[in-house]
Coordinates of C-alpha atoms in Angstrom, one line a residue:
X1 CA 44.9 9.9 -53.4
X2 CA 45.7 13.6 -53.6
X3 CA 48.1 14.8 -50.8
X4 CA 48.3 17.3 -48.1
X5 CA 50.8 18.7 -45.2
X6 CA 49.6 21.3 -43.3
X7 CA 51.8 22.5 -40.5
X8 CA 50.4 23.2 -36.9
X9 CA 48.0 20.9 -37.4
X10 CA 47.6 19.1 -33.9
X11 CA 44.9 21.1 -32.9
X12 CA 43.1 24.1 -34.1
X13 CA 42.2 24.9 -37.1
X14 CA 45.2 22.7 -38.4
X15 CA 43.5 19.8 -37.1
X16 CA 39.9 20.6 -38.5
X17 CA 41.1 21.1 -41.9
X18 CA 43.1 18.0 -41.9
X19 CA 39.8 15.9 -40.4
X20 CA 38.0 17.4 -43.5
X21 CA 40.1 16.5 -45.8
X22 CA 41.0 12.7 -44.5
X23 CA 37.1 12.7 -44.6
X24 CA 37.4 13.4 -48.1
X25 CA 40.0 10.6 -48.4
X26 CA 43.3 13.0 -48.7
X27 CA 46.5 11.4 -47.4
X28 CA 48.1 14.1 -45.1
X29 CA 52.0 15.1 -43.6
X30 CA 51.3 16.8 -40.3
X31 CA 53.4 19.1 -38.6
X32 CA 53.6 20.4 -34.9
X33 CA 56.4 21.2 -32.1
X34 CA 54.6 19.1 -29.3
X35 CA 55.1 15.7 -30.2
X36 CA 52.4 13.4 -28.6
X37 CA 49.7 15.5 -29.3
X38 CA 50.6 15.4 -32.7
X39 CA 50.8 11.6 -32.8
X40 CA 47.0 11.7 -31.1
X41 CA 45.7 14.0 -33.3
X42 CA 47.3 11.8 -36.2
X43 CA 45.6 8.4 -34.8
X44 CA 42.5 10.0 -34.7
X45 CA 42.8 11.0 -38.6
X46 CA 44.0 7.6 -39.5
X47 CA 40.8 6.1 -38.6
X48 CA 39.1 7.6 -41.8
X49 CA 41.7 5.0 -43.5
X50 CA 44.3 7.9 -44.9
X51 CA 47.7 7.8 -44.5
X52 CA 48.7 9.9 -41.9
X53 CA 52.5 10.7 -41.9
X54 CA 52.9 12.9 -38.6
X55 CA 56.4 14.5 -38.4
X56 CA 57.2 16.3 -35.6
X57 CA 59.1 19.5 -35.2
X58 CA 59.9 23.3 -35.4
X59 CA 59.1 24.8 -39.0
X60 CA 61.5 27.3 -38.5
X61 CA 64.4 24.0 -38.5
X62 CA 65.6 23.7 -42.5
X63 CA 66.1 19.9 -41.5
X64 CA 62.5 19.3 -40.0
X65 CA 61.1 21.3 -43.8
X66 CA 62.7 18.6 -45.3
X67 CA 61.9 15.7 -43.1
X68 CA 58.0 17.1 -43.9
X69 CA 58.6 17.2 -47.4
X70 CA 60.4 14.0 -47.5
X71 CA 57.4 12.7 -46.1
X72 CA 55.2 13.7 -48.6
X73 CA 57.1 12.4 -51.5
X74 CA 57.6 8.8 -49.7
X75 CA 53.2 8.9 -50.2
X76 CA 53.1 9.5 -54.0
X77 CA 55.9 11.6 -55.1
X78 CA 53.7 14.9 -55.5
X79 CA 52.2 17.5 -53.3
X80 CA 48.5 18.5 -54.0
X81 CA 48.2 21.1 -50.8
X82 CA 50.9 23.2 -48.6
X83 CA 48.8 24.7 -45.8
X84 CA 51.0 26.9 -43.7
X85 CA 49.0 27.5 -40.6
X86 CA 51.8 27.1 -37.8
X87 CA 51.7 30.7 -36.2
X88 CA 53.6 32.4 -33.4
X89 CA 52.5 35.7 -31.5
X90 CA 55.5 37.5 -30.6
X91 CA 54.0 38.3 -27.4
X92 CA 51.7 36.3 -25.2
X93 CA 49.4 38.0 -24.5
X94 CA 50.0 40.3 -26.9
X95 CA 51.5 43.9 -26.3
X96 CA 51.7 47.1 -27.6
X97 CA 54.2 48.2 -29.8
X98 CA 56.3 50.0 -27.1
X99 CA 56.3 47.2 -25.2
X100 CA 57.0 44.8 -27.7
X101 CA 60.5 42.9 -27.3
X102 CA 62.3 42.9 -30.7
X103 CA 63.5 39.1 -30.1
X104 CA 59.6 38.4 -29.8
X105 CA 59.2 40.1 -33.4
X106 CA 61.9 37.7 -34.5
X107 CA 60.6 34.8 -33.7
X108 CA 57.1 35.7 -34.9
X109 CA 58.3 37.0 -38.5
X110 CA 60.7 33.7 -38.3
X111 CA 57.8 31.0 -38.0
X112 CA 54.8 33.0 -39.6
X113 CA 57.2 34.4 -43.0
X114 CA 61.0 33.1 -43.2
X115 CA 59.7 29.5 -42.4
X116 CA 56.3 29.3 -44.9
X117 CA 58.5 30.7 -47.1
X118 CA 61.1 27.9 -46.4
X119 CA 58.9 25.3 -46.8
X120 CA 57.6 26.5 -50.1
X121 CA 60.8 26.3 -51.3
X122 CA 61.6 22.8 -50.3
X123 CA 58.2 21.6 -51.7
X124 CA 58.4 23.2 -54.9
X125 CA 59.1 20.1 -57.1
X126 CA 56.8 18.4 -55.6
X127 CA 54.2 21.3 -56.1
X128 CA 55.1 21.4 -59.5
X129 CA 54.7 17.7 -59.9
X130 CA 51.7 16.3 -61.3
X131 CA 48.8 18.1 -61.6
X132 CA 50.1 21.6 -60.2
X133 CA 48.7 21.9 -56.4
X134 CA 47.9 25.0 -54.3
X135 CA 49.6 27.0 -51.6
X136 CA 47.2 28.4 -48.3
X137 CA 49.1 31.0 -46.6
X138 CA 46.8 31.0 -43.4
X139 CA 46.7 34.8 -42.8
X140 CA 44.6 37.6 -40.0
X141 CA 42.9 40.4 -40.6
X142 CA 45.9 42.1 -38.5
X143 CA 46.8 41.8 -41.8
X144 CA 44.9 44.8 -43.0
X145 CA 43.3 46.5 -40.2
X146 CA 45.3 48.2 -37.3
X147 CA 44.3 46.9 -34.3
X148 CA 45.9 47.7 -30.6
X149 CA 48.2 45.0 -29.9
X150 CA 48.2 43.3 -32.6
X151 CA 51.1 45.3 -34.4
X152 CA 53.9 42.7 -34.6
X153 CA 52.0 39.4 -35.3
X154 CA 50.0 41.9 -38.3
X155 CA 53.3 42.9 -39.8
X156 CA 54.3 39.3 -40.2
X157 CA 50.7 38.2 -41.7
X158 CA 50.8 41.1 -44.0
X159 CA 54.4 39.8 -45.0
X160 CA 53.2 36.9 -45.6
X161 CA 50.3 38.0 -47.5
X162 CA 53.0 40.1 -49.7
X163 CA 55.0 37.0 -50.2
X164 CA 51.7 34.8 -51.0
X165 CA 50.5 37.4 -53.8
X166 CA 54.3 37.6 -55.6
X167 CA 54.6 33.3 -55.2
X168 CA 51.7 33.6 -57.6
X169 CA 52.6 35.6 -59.9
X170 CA 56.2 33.8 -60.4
X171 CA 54.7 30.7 -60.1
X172 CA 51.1 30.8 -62.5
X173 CA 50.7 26.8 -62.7
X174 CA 49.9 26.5 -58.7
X175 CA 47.2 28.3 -57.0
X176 CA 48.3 30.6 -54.0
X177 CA 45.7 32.0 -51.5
X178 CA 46.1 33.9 -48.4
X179 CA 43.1 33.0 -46.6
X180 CA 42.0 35.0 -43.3
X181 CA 40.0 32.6 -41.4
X182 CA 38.7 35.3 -39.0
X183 CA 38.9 34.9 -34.9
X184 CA 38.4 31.4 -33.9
X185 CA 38.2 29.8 -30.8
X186 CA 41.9 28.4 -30.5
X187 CA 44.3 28.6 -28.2
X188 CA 46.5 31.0 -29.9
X189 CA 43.5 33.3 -29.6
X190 CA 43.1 32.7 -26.0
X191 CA 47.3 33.1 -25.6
X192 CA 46.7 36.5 -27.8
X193 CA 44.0 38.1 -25.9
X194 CA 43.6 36.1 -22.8
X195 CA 40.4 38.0 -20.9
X196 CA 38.4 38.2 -23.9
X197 CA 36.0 35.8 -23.6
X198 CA 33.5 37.1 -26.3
X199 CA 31.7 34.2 -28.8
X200 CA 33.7 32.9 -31.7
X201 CA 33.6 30.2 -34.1
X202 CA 35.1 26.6 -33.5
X203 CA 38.0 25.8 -36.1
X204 CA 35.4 23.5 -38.1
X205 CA 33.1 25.9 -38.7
X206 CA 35.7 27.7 -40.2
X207 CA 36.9 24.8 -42.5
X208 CA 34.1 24.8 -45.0
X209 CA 35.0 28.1 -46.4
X210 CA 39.2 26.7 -46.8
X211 CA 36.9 23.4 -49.2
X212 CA 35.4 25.6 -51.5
X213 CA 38.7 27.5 -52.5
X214 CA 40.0 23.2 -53.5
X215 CA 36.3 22.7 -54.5
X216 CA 36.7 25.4 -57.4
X217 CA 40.1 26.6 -57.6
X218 CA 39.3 30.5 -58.1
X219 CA 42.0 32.1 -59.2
X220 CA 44.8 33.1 -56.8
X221 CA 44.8 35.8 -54.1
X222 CA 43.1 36.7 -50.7
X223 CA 40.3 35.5 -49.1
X224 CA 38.0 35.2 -46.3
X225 CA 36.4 32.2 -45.0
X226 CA 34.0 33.7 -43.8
X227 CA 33.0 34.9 -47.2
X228 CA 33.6 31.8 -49.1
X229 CA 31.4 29.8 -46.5
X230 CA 28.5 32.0 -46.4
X231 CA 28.3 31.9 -50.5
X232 CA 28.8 27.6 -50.4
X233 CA 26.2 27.5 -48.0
X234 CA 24.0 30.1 -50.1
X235 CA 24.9 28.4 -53.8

């Protein structure tokens, strides 16, 4: 069975996108700080008769990147996904620039860059093993557009987006998106911009557009999935 570890993935869209693909009968390393609702959310995927290796911790720890990748190679010795979806802020809710504490910017370049790029590193091999797997860097539009508040936690998603787009060019055998997944209904949403209330899109519906990218393995860069969604719905 093909593997996956996706970190913060006891909830949110972590947790949607490891449902889909235990559905799909993917074995999956999960990754979050909070421990028992990490080992819930694991249960609940284990009963779509995957393994389900949940391995709590902080990404940003070099010993809990290799307890996760560890992990992975005690399930068949390869690595078919890296999702890195664990995020962090900077600021809750967020702030604007001249407000914004530099140790907050720290912490949020730490976990959204210097650890995905960590845990790349680690899982390399075992990317390489096999038949070559894919890297999602789970990125924002903060990315791109320059929006009030959002200054700090944008500068680490475009960062990560940079470091996405070089990985696949030194690394042509694995695919490497950077996928915006647009606002969601999450809680790091709510933490971000806590009095707006406005409709959004459950995690889930958000997943299908993350399938089609393992569906038909375009060739690497960024994405929405938005976009990729709308056009598997529409094929």
């Amino acid at each position: 069975m093909p593997v996956a570890m996706i970190t913060g993935a006891s909830k949110g869209l972590g947790y949607a996108l490891g449902a889909a693909l235990a559905r799909r009968g993917w074995d999956l390393v999960l990754d979050a700080r909070t421990a028992p609702v990490l080992e819930a959310s694991a249960a609940e995927l284990r009963r779509f008769g995957t393994r389900v290796r949940a391995v709590p911790g902080d990404v940003t720890d070099p010993r809990h990147r290799a307890e996760l990748v560890s992990a992975a190679r005690g399930l068949d010795g390869s690595l078919d996904l890296l999702v890195s979806n664990a995020g962090a802020l900077g600021a809750e809710p967020l702030v604007r620039l001249a407000e914004l504490r530099l140790d907050g910017l720290r912490a949020a370049l730490e976990t959204n860059v210097v650890a995905a790029l960590g845990l790349v590193q680690e899982a390399l091999p075992l990317l390489r093993a096999g038949v070559p797997g894919a890297v999602v860097a789970v990125s924002s539009d903060a990315a791109t557009g320059a929006y009030e508040t959002w200054g700090g936690y944008g500068a680490s998603k475009a960062a990560l987006d940079r470091l996405a787009a070089v990985l696949a060019v030194e690394e042509p055998e694995l695919r490497v998106w950077a996928v915006d997944p647009g606002d969601m209904r999450t809680d790091l949403y709510a933490a971000a911009v806590p009095d707006d209330h406005g409709p959004r899109p459950a995690p889930d519906e958000v997943v299908p557009g993350f399938l089609r990218l393992l569906d038909e393995r375009p060739a690497s860069g960024r994405y929405a999935a938005a976009a990729l969604a709308a056009r598997a719905v529409g094929r």
